[in-house]
Coordinates of C-alpha atoms in Angstrom, one line a residue:
Chain G
M4 CA 70.6 -31.8 -18.4
A5 CA 72.6 -32.8 -15.4
E6 CA 74.9 -34.8 -17.7
F7 CA 75.7 -31.8 -19.8
F8 CA 76.1 -29.6 -16.8
S9 CA 79.0 -31.6 -15.5
D10 CA 80.8 -31.2 -18.9
L11 CA 80.7 -27.4 -18.7
T12 CA 83.5 -25.3 -17.5
R13 CA 83.1 -23.1 -14.4
E14 CA 82.8 -20.1 -16.6
E15 CA 79.9 -21.7 -18.6
R16 CA 78.2 -22.9 -15.5
L17 CA 78.1 -19.6 -13.7
P18 CA 75.3 -17.9 -15.7
L19 CA 73.2 -21.1 -15.3
V20 CA 73.8 -21.3 -11.6
L21 CA 73.0 -17.6 -11.1
T22 CA 69.9 -17.8 -13.3
R23 CA 68.7 -20.7 -11.1
L24 CA 69.5 -18.7 -8.0
F25 CA 67.7 -15.5 -9.0
E26 CA 64.7 -17.4 -10.4
G27 CA 64.6 -19.4 -7.2
Y28 CA 64.0 -16.2 -5.2
G29 CA 61.3 -15.0 -7.4
Y30 CA 63.2 -12.7 -9.8
R31 CA 62.1 -12.5 -13.5
R32 CA 64.4 -12.0 -16.4
F33 CA 64.6 -8.4 -17.7
R34 CA 65.9 -7.7 -21.2
M35 CA 66.7 -4.4 -22.7
S36 CA 67.9 -2.8 -26.0
K37 CA 71.5 -2.0 -26.5
F38 CA 70.7 1.7 -26.9
E39 CA 68.3 4.2 -25.3
T40 CA 67.8 7.9 -25.6
Y41 CA 70.6 9.9 -23.9
D42 CA 68.2 12.1 -22.0
I43 CA 67.6 9.8 -19.0
Y44 CA 71.4 9.2 -18.5
N45 CA 72.1 12.9 -18.8
R46 CA 69.6 13.7 -16.0
H47 CA 71.3 11.2 -13.7
R48 CA 74.9 11.5 -14.8
N49 CA 76.2 11.4 -11.2
F50 CA 74.5 8.0 -10.7
I51 CA 76.2 6.4 -13.7
D52 CA 79.3 8.6 -13.8
G53 CA 78.0 10.2 -17.0
A54 CA 81.4 11.2 -18.4
G55 CA 81.9 7.8 -19.9
V56 CA 78.6 7.5 -21.9
V57 CA 79.0 6.6 -25.6
T58 CA 76.5 8.7 -27.6
F59 CA 75.4 8.8 -31.3
T60 CA 72.7 10.6 -33.2
D61 CA 69.5 8.8 -34.4
T62 CA 68.2 9.5 -38.0
D63 CA 65.6 11.8 -36.6
G64 CA 68.1 13.9 -34.7
R65 CA 67.6 12.4 -31.2
L66 CA 70.8 11.9 -29.2
M67 CA 71.1 8.2 -28.3
A68 CA 73.4 6.3 -26.0
L69 CA 74.8 2.8 -25.9
K70 CA 73.4 1.8 -22.5
P71 CA 75.9 2.7 -19.8
D72 CA 73.8 1.2 -17.0
V73 CA 70.9 -1.2 -16.4
T74 CA 69.6 -0.2 -13.0
L75 CA 68.4 3.3 -14.1
S76 CA 66.3 1.8 -17.0
I77 CA 64.7 -0.7 -14.6
A78 CA 64.0 1.9 -11.9
A79 CA 62.6 4.4 -14.4
G80 CA 60.4 1.7 -15.9
A81 CA 59.0 0.6 -12.6
G82 CA 55.3 1.4 -12.2
D83 CA 54.1 3.9 -9.6
V84 CA 51.8 1.4 -8.0
E85 CA 52.9 -0.1 -4.7
S86 CA 53.5 -3.5 -6.0
E87 CA 56.9 -5.1 -5.9
K88 CA 59.1 -5.5 -9.0
K89 CA 61.9 -8.1 -8.9
V90 CA 64.1 -8.6 -11.9
Y91 CA 67.5 -10.0 -12.9
Y92 CA 69.4 -9.4 -16.1
F93 CA 72.4 -10.5 -18.1
E94 CA 73.4 -7.5 -20.2
S95 CA 76.5 -5.7 -21.6
I96 CA 76.9 -2.1 -20.8
F97 CA 79.2 0.3 -22.7
R98 CA 81.5 2.9 -21.2
R99 CA 84.6 4.9 -22.0
D100 CA 87.3 4.3 -19.5
R101 CA 89.6 6.9 -17.9
N102 CA 91.7 6.9 -21.1
G103 CA 88.7 7.4 -23.4
E104 CA 88.9 3.8 -24.6
L105 CA 85.5 2.2 -25.5
K106 CA 84.7 -0.8 -23.3
E107 CA 82.0 -3.4 -23.4
L108 CA 81.3 -4.7 -19.9
P109 CA 79.1 -7.8 -19.5
Q110 CA 77.3 -7.9 -16.2
T111 CA 74.5 -9.6 -14.4
G112 CA 72.5 -8.4 -11.4
I113 CA 69.2 -8.1 -9.6
E114 CA 66.9 -5.2 -8.7
C115 CA 64.1 -5.3 -6.1
I116 CA 61.9 -2.3 -6.2
G117 CA 59.0 -1.7 -3.8
G118 CA 58.1 -4.3 -1.1
D119 CA 59.3 -4.5 2.4
S120 CA 62.7 -3.0 2.9
A121 CA 64.2 -5.2 5.7
Y122 CA 63.6 -8.5 3.9
A123 CA 64.5 -7.1 0.4
V124 CA 67.8 -5.9 1.7
Y125 CA 68.6 -9.2 3.4
E126 CA 67.7 -11.0 0.2
A127 CA 69.9 -8.8 -2.0
V128 CA 72.9 -9.2 0.3
S129 CA 72.3 -13.0 0.7
L130 CA 72.1 -13.3 -3.1
A131 CA 75.3 -11.3 -3.5
L132 CA 77.0 -13.7 -1.1
R133 CA 75.6 -16.8 -2.8
S134 CA 76.7 -15.3 -6.2
L135 CA 80.2 -14.8 -4.9
K136 CA 80.2 -18.4 -3.6
A137 CA 79.1 -19.6 -7.1
I138 CA 82.2 -18.0 -8.6
G139 CA 84.3 -20.1 -6.3
G140 CA 87.8 -19.4 -4.8
E141 CA 88.2 -17.1 -1.9
T142 CA 85.7 -14.3 -1.9
M143 CA 84.8 -11.5 0.5
L144 CA 81.7 -9.3 0.7
T145 CA 82.1 -6.0 2.6
V146 CA 79.0 -4.3 3.8
G147 CA 78.6 -0.8 5.0
N148 CA 75.8 1.5 6.1
L149 CA 75.8 5.1 4.8
D150 CA 73.3 6.3 7.4
F151 CA 75.9 5.7 10.2
A152 CA 78.5 8.2 9.0
Q153 CA 75.7 10.7 8.1
S154 CA 74.4 10.5 11.7
F155 CA 77.5 12.3 13.0
P156 CA 77.3 16.0 13.6
A157 CA 80.8 16.4 12.0
F158 CA 79.4 15.1 8.7
S159 CA 75.9 16.6 8.7
V160 CA 77.2 20.2 9.1
L161 CA 79.3 20.0 6.0
S162 CA 78.2 21.8 2.8
A163 CA 77.0 19.7 -0.1
A164 CA 80.4 20.1 -1.9
E165 CA 82.3 19.2 1.3
K166 CA 80.1 16.2 1.8
K167 CA 81.0 14.9 -1.6
Q168 CA 84.7 15.4 -0.8
A169 CA 84.2 13.7 2.6
V170 CA 82.6 10.7 0.9
R171 CA 85.6 10.4 -1.4
E172 CA 88.0 10.6 1.6
I173 CA 86.0 8.1 3.6
G174 CA 85.8 5.7 0.7
A175 CA 89.6 5.9 0.3
K176 CA 90.1 5.3 4.0
N177 CA 91.9 8.6 4.1
F178 CA 90.8 9.5 7.6
H179 CA 93.7 11.9 7.9
G180 CA 92.3 13.8 4.8
L181 CA 88.7 13.6 6.3
S182 CA 89.9 15.2 9.5
E183 CA 91.6 18.0 7.7
L184 CA 88.5 18.6 5.6
A185 CA 86.2 18.7 8.6
A186 CA 88.7 20.9 10.6
R187 CA 88.9 23.4 7.8
S188 CA 85.1 23.8 7.8
G189 CA 85.2 24.7 11.5
V190 CA 84.0 21.4 13.1
A191 CA 85.2 20.9 16.7
E192 CA 88.1 18.5 17.0
A193 CA 86.3 16.1 19.3
E194 CA 83.4 15.8 16.7
V195 CA 85.9 15.2 13.9
D196 CA 87.7 12.5 15.8
A197 CA 84.4 10.7 16.6
L198 CA 83.5 10.7 12.9
A199 CA 87.0 9.5 11.9
A200 CA 86.8 6.7 14.5
A201 CA 83.4 5.6 13.3
V202 CA 84.2 5.3 9.6
S203 CA 87.5 3.6 10.3
L204 CA 85.7 0.6 11.9
T205 CA 86.1 -2.5 9.8
G206 CA 86.2 -6.3 10.4
G207 CA 83.9 -9.0 11.7
A208 CA 80.3 -7.7 12.2
E209 CA 80.0 -8.5 16.0
E210 CA 83.2 -6.8 17.0
V211 CA 82.6 -3.8 14.7
L212 CA 79.1 -3.3 15.9
E213 CA 80.1 -3.5 19.5
R214 CA 82.7 -0.7 19.0
A215 CA 80.3 1.3 16.9
R216 CA 77.6 1.3 19.6
L217 CA 80.0 3.1 21.9
L218 CA 80.5 5.8 19.3
A219 CA 76.9 6.3 18.2
K220 CA 75.8 9.9 19.0
N221 CA 72.1 10.0 18.5
E222 CA 69.0 8.2 17.5
A223 CA 69.8 8.1 13.8
G224 CA 73.1 6.5 14.5
R225 CA 71.6 3.9 16.8
L226 CA 68.9 3.2 14.3
A227 CA 71.5 2.6 11.5
L228 CA 73.4 0.2 13.8
A229 CA 70.2 -1.7 14.7
D230 CA 69.4 -2.1 11.0
T231 CA 72.9 -3.4 10.3
A232 CA 72.8 -5.7 13.3
A233 CA 69.5 -7.2 12.1
L234 CA 70.9 -7.8 8.7
F235 CA 74.0 -9.6 10.0
A236 CA 71.8 -11.6 12.4
A237 CA 69.7 -12.7 9.5
L238 CA 72.8 -13.6 7.5
S239 CA 74.2 -15.8 10.2
A240 CA 70.8 -17.4 10.8
A241 CA 70.8 -18.4 7.1
G242 CA 74.3 -19.8 7.5
L243 CA 75.8 -17.0 5.4
G244 CA 77.9 -15.4 8.2
Q245 CA 81.2 -16.4 6.6
S246 CA 83.2 -14.3 4.1
V247 CA 81.4 -11.2 5.0
N248 CA 82.8 -8.1 6.8
L249 CA 81.3 -4.9 8.1
D250 CA 83.2 -1.8 6.9
F251 CA 81.9 1.7 7.7
S252 CA 84.2 3.3 5.2
L253 CA 82.3 1.8 2.3
T254 CA 80.5 4.7 0.6
N255 CA 78.7 5.6 -2.5
D256 CA 77.0 8.7 -4.0
L257 CA 74.6 10.0 -1.3
S258 CA 72.2 11.6 -3.7
Y259 CA 71.3 8.1 -5.0
Y260 CA 72.2 5.6 -2.3
N261 CA 71.2 5.3 1.3
G262 CA 71.4 2.8 4.1
I263 CA 73.1 -0.6 3.3
V264 CA 75.7 -0.7 0.6
F265 CA 78.1 -3.6 -0.3
Q266 CA 81.0 -4.6 -2.5
G267 CA 82.3 -8.1 -3.4
Y268 CA 85.9 -9.1 -4.0
V269 CA 87.5 -12.2 -5.4
R270 CA 91.1 -13.0 -4.3
G271 CA 93.4 -12.4 -7.2
L272 CA 91.2 -9.8 -8.9
P273 CA 92.3 -6.2 -8.2
R274 CA 88.9 -4.5 -8.3
A275 CA 85.5 -5.1 -6.7
V276 CA 83.6 -7.5 -9.0
L277 CA 80.2 -6.9 -7.3
S278 CA 78.7 -3.7 -6.0
G279 CA 75.2 -2.8 -4.8
G280 CA 73.1 -1.3 -2.1
Q281 CA 69.8 0.5 -1.3
Y282 CA 68.9 3.3 -3.7
D283 CA 65.7 4.8 -2.3
N284 CA 67.2 8.2 -2.9
M285 CA 67.3 7.6 -6.6
M286 CA 63.7 6.4 -6.7
R287 CA 62.8 9.7 -5.0
R288 CA 64.7 11.6 -7.7
L289 CA 62.7 9.6 -10.3
G290 CA 59.5 10.8 -8.6
K291 CA 58.7 7.4 -7.0
S292 CA 58.6 7.1 -3.3
M293 CA 59.5 3.4 -2.8
P294 CA 62.4 1.4 -1.4
A295 CA 64.8 -0.2 -3.9
V296 CA 67.9 -2.4 -3.6
G297 CA 70.0 -4.3 -6.0
F298 CA 73.5 -5.2 -7.2
A299 CA 75.6 -5.8 -10.3
L300 CA 78.3 -8.5 -10.8
Q301 CA 81.0 -7.7 -13.4
L302 CA 81.2 -10.9 -15.4
G303 CA 84.0 -9.5 -17.7
E304 CA 86.3 -9.1 -14.7
L305 CA 85.8 -12.8 -13.8
A306 CA 87.0 -14.0 -17.2
R307 CA 90.6 -13.5 -15.8
I308 CA 90.3 -16.1 -13.2
F309 CA 88.5 -18.6 -15.5
V310 CA 91.1 -18.3 -18.3
S311 CA 93.8 -20.1 -16.4
E312 CA 91.4 -23.1 -15.9
A313 CA 91.1 -24.5 -19.4
E314 CA 94.3 -26.4 -19.3
T315 CA 93.8 -28.3 -22.6
D316 CA 92.3 -27.2 -25.9
C317 CA 90.8 -30.6 -26.6
D318 CA 90.6 -34.1 -25.1
V319 CA 91.6 -35.9 -28.3
L320 CA 93.8 -34.7 -31.1
L321 CA 92.8 -36.7 -34.1
E322 CA 95.7 -36.7 -36.7
Y323 CA 94.2 -38.2 -39.9
G324 CA 97.1 -37.8 -42.4
D325 CA 96.1 -39.5 -45.7
A326 CA 93.1 -41.4 -44.2
P327 CA 89.9 -41.3 -46.4
L328 CA 87.4 -38.6 -45.3
C329 CA 84.7 -41.1 -44.4
E330 CA 87.1 -42.8 -42.0
V331 CA 88.0 -39.5 -40.3
I332 CA 84.3 -38.6 -39.9
R333 CA 83.4 -42.0 -38.5
A334 CA 86.3 -41.9 -36.0
S335 CA 85.7 -38.3 -34.9
D336 CA 81.9 -38.6 -34.6
K337 CA 82.3 -41.7 -32.4
L338 CA 84.6 -39.8 -30.0
V339 CA 82.4 -36.7 -29.9
E340 CA 79.4 -38.9 -29.1
K341 CA 81.3 -40.2 -26.1
G342 CA 81.4 -36.7 -24.8
L343 CA 85.0 -36.0 -25.7
R344 CA 86.3 -32.7 -27.2
V345 CA 87.9 -33.7 -30.5
R346 CA 90.1 -31.7 -32.8
C347 CA 90.9 -33.1 -36.3
V348 CA 94.1 -32.1 -38.0
K349 CA 95.9 -33.5 -41.0
T350 CA 99.3 -33.3 -39.3
D351 CA 100.0 -32.1 -35.7
P352 CA 100.9 -28.4 -36.1
G353 CA 102.2 -28.4 -32.5
G354 CA 101.0 -26.0 -29.9
I355 CA 97.6 -27.6 -29.4
R356 CA 97.2 -28.8 -25.8
Y357 CA 95.5 -32.3 -25.7
T358 CA 95.1 -35.2 -23.3
E359 CA 95.4 -37.9 -25.9
K360 CA 96.5 -38.2 -29.5
T361 CA 95.0 -40.6 -32.0
V362 CA 96.7 -41.1 -35.4
L363 CA 94.6 -42.5 -38.3
S364 CA 96.6 -44.0 -41.2
A365 CA 95.3 -44.6 -44.7
G366 CA 92.7 -47.4 -44.9
K367 CA 93.5 -48.8 -41.5
G368 CA 91.6 -46.8 -38.9
R369 CA 93.5 -46.6 -35.6
A370 CA 97.2 -46.9 -35.8
Chain B
M8 CA 103.3 -12.6 1.1
L9 CA 102.8 -8.8 1.2
K10 CA 103.9 -7.1 -2.0
I11 CA 105.1 -3.6 -1.4
A12 CA 105.9 -1.1 -4.2
L13 CA 108.4 1.6 -3.3
P14 CA 109.3 4.6 -5.4
K15 CA 112.8 4.7 -6.8
G16 CA 115.1 7.5 -5.8
R17 CA 115.5 9.9 -2.9
L18 CA 111.9 9.5 -1.5
G19 CA 112.2 5.7 -1.8
D20 CA 115.4 5.6 0.3
K21 CA 113.8 7.7 3.0
V22 CA 110.7 5.6 3.0
Y23 CA 112.7 2.4 3.1
K24 CA 114.3 3.6 6.3
L25 CA 110.8 4.0 7.8
F26 CA 109.9 0.4 6.9
E27 CA 113.2 -0.8 8.2
G28 CA 112.5 1.0 11.5
A29 CA 109.1 -0.7 11.7
G30 CA 110.7 -4.2 11.4
Y31 CA 110.4 -4.6 7.6
A32 CA 114.1 -4.8 6.7
C33 CA 115.5 -6.0 3.5
P34 CA 119.2 -4.8 3.4
E35 CA 119.7 -6.0 -0.1
L36 CA 117.6 -3.1 -1.3
L37 CA 120.3 -0.6 -0.3
T38 CA 123.1 -2.3 -2.3
D39 CA 123.9 -1.1 -5.8
S40 CA 121.9 -4.0 -7.3
R41 CA 120.1 -3.9 -10.6
K42 CA 117.4 -6.1 -9.2
L43 CA 113.9 -4.8 -9.1
I44 CA 112.4 -7.2 -6.6
F45 CA 113.8 -7.9 -3.1
T46 CA 112.2 -10.6 -1.0
A47 CA 112.6 -10.6 2.8
A48 CA 114.7 -13.5 4.3
D49 CA 111.6 -15.0 6.0
G50 CA 109.4 -14.5 2.9
R51 CA 106.8 -12.4 4.8
F52 CA 107.0 -9.6 2.3
C53 CA 108.8 -8.3 -0.8
F54 CA 109.7 -4.9 -2.0
M55 CA 109.6 -3.8 -5.7
T56 CA 111.2 -0.6 -6.7
V57 CA 109.3 1.3 -9.5
K58 CA 109.1 4.7 -11.1
P59 CA 107.4 7.0 -8.5
S60 CA 104.6 8.1 -10.7
D61 CA 103.8 4.4 -11.5
V62 CA 103.2 3.3 -7.9
P63 CA 99.4 4.1 -7.9
T64 CA 99.1 2.0 -11.1
Y65 CA 100.9 -1.0 -9.6
V66 CA 98.7 -0.8 -6.6
E67 CA 95.4 -0.2 -8.3
R68 CA 96.0 -3.1 -10.6
G69 CA 97.0 -5.4 -7.8
A70 CA 100.6 -6.0 -8.9
A71 CA 101.4 -4.7 -5.4
D72 CA 99.2 -5.0 -2.3
I73 CA 100.5 -1.7 -0.9
G74 CA 102.8 1.0 -2.0
V75 CA 104.2 4.4 -1.1
A76 CA 103.5 7.3 -3.4
G77 CA 103.5 11.1 -3.1
K78 CA 100.1 12.7 -2.7
D79 CA 100.9 14.4 -6.0
T80 CA 101.0 11.1 -8.0
V81 CA 97.9 9.8 -6.1
L82 CA 95.9 12.9 -7.1
E83 CA 97.2 12.9 -10.6
A84 CA 96.5 9.2 -11.2
G85 CA 93.0 9.4 -9.7
A86 CA 93.3 5.7 -8.9
D87 CA 90.6 3.8 -7.0
I88 CA 92.7 2.8 -4.0
Y89 CA 92.9 3.1 -0.2
E90 CA 95.1 5.8 1.2
L91 CA 95.9 4.4 4.6
C92 CA 98.3 6.8 6.2
D93 CA 100.3 9.9 5.8
L94 CA 104.0 8.9 6.3
G95 CA 105.0 12.6 6.9
V96 CA 108.1 12.4 4.6
G97 CA 108.7 14.1 1.3
K98 CA 106.8 17.1 2.3
C99 CA 106.2 19.9 -0.2
R100 CA 103.3 21.8 -1.8
M101 CA 101.4 21.5 -5.1
A102 CA 101.1 25.2 -6.2
V103 CA 100.2 27.5 -9.0
C104 CA 103.3 29.6 -9.6
G105 CA 104.3 32.4 -12.0
R106 CA 104.8 36.2 -12.1
P107 CA 102.4 38.1 -9.9
E108 CA 100.4 39.2 -13.0
G109 CA 100.2 35.7 -14.3
L110 CA 96.7 34.9 -13.1
S111 CA 95.1 38.2 -14.3
E112 CA 91.9 37.7 -16.4
L113 CA 92.6 38.3 -20.1
G114 CA 89.4 36.9 -21.6
V115 CA 91.4 34.0 -23.2
P116 CA 92.1 30.6 -21.7
L117 CA 94.9 30.6 -19.2
K118 CA 98.0 28.8 -20.5
V119 CA 99.2 26.4 -17.8
A120 CA 102.4 24.4 -18.1
T121 CA 102.6 21.3 -15.8
K122 CA 103.7 17.8 -15.3
F123 CA 100.3 17.2 -13.6
P124 CA 97.5 18.0 -16.2
H125 CA 94.7 16.3 -14.3
I126 CA 95.4 18.2 -11.1
A127 CA 95.7 21.5 -13.0
E128 CA 92.4 20.8 -14.9
R129 CA 90.5 19.9 -11.8
Y130 CA 91.8 22.9 -9.8
F131 CA 91.0 25.5 -12.5
A132 CA 87.6 23.8 -13.3
G133 CA 86.7 24.3 -9.6
L134 CA 87.4 28.0 -10.0
G135 CA 85.4 28.1 -13.2
R136 CA 88.4 29.2 -15.3
R137 CA 89.1 27.9 -18.8
I138 CA 92.7 26.7 -19.3
D139 CA 95.0 25.5 -22.0
V140 CA 97.1 22.7 -20.5
I141 CA 100.7 22.4 -21.8
K142 CA 102.1 19.1 -20.6
L143 CA 105.8 19.2 -20.0
S144 CA 108.1 16.6 -18.4
G145 CA 110.7 18.8 -16.8
S146 CA 112.2 22.3 -16.4
I147 CA 108.6 23.6 -15.9
E148 CA 109.8 26.9 -14.4
L149 CA 111.2 27.9 -17.8
A150 CA 107.7 28.0 -19.4
P151 CA 106.4 31.3 -17.9
V152 CA 109.9 32.9 -18.2
I153 CA 110.0 32.6 -22.0
G154 CA 106.3 33.1 -22.5
L155 CA 105.3 29.5 -23.3
S156 CA 102.7 29.7 -20.5
D157 CA 101.1 32.2 -18.2
V158 CA 101.6 30.1 -15.0
I159 CA 102.8 26.7 -14.0
V160 CA 101.3 24.0 -11.7
D161 CA 104.2 22.3 -9.9
L162 CA 105.7 21.0 -6.7
V163 CA 107.3 23.6 -4.5
E164 CA 109.7 22.5 -1.8
T165 CA 111.9 25.4 -0.8
G166 CA 111.0 27.8 -3.5
S167 CA 114.6 28.6 -4.5
T168 CA 114.2 27.6 -8.1
L169 CA 111.2 29.9 -8.3
R170 CA 113.1 32.8 -6.8
E171 CA 116.0 32.4 -9.1
N172 CA 113.6 32.6 -12.0
N173 CA 111.7 35.6 -10.6
L174 CA 108.6 33.5 -10.0
E175 CA 106.4 33.2 -6.9
V176 CA 103.7 31.0 -5.5
L177 CA 100.4 32.4 -6.5
A178 CA 98.1 29.8 -4.9
V179 CA 98.6 26.5 -3.0
I180 CA 96.5 23.7 -4.4
H181 CA 97.4 20.9 -1.9
P182 CA 99.9 20.1 0.7
I183 CA 101.9 17.0 -0.4
S184 CA 103.6 14.2 1.5
A185 CA 104.2 10.5 1.0
R186 CA 101.2 8.3 1.5
L187 CA 100.8 4.6 2.1
I188 CA 98.3 3.3 -0.4
A189 CA 96.7 -0.1 -0.7
N190 CA 94.8 -2.1 -3.3
K191 CA 91.1 -2.4 -2.4
S192 CA 90.8 -6.1 -3.1
G193 CA 94.2 -7.0 -1.6
Y194 CA 93.2 -5.2 1.6
Q195 CA 90.1 -7.4 2.1
F196 CA 92.2 -10.6 2.1
K197 CA 95.4 -9.3 3.8
R198 CA 93.8 -6.9 6.3
G199 CA 95.6 -8.3 9.3
E200 CA 99.1 -8.0 7.7
I201 CA 98.4 -4.6 6.3
D202 CA 96.9 -3.1 9.5
A203 CA 99.9 -4.5 11.5
L204 CA 102.3 -2.7 9.1
V205 CA 100.3 0.6 9.3
G206 CA 100.2 0.4 13.1
K207 CA 104.0 -0.1 13.3
L208 CA 104.6 2.8 10.8
R209 CA 102.3 5.1 12.7
G210 CA 104.0 4.1 16.0
R211 CA 107.4 5.2 14.5
E212 CA 105.9 8.4 13.2
R213 CA 105.1 9.6 16.7
T214 CA 108.5 8.9 18.2

């Protein structure tokens, strides 16, 4: 096994490394069908950004959907009992993008439902960090805590629609727009400034937490900071304090997510490749009162950084010309057995990238 | 190196002056060159000049780390980006304009001519009004005059074009100005450089 492993490219190795990682922390493989009834996605369209779901009609008239999401199926399928459910998956999801184009998006991820929240959240964040590390290159995980912004009076007095808009502005780091929004709804200027100052904090955890503590207004705010501090303390104790930032502008839909949320970036890729967080609120909407946390890693996005790696198409280009077939087979099999990647061609067509070229001539073997 | 996308044209020239004032000078940009990329002498940053409405695309897809775009193009593109600061130049308003009776309820979808179909759709959806969007690329003011549309959604600066065509502002959708936007991934890895630039631009703004 180890011998084969070293022959694999980074792209081929990644799913194996991740499987090992997730299994190692007690997660079991979860498999699901490519399609499900549309009903569940429709009821939670905000969670999955329902506009992009691809639907079709079953022979018995039921509206079906190509699965646009994995988390919802796992969460909906979790039992009502208090026991913990820990699963990981490698699945493709299907979405329409902004231009209506149909996209298949391969992703992997974990979900931990039930169980003790503090440890589960640490574990999910640590696995996110280890997953990013497995990708290689320069990576960065940003962690936020939704409860901190929500603890500010300037946020909590907003209407539901205004909160949605506020979450969008905070997520875009548009603190100017956030202040305008809060001011329009009659929040006192000092309160608005406090909220804007809080959500604009970003950087190394220690420094950010220190500044955040000065801004915390109430017990809820201090509690959110204590949770966050505990998480970062656990990460550095585990030797995972590198390549992770605290950013209070990181947001997500509040009707599904709560508490710790996070996003992972790889240098050179324009969008976040990993995103996750606590979704106790969604569990509540599903009628299950239990904590839940998880993340998804977009494997399709990563293909871009792996593509440039395969510098050759084969190790040996075997040009056999007029050599008898049995000679060609004997020569190529010998090379393949040695572990080399061999491509047999009658004549070199050009354009194939190889490390070494071997030419067979009629009846002679190697030339 | 920090890759900065600037809009071509009038707004771009104004914005470049702001960057120059903040210590990000690249005089070659002001020459009548056909070049599209201008690298600073010390290699700290480079400017690329692109069509204004394309700036959010360059930034969202990471071709540029940061860029300057009007709030109108940011809203229209709906791109997933950071909007780090309001540069306070290129000020105008996104508005619904037409004849005073243009918005009256007729029981049929309102015909809206615009260069900004997404902004128009979102605004009227928020009001619960059905619309029929007519996408045009220029001379929008002509549409309600000749009956192509009931109203228009467009940028209004002084309002003189509107007045000359007997149109008026019926509702303001959003105040517009130039924004400094950033790629979300690029920001994670170049936060120091980008924050320094934002700080200097903000400092200039106040003086």
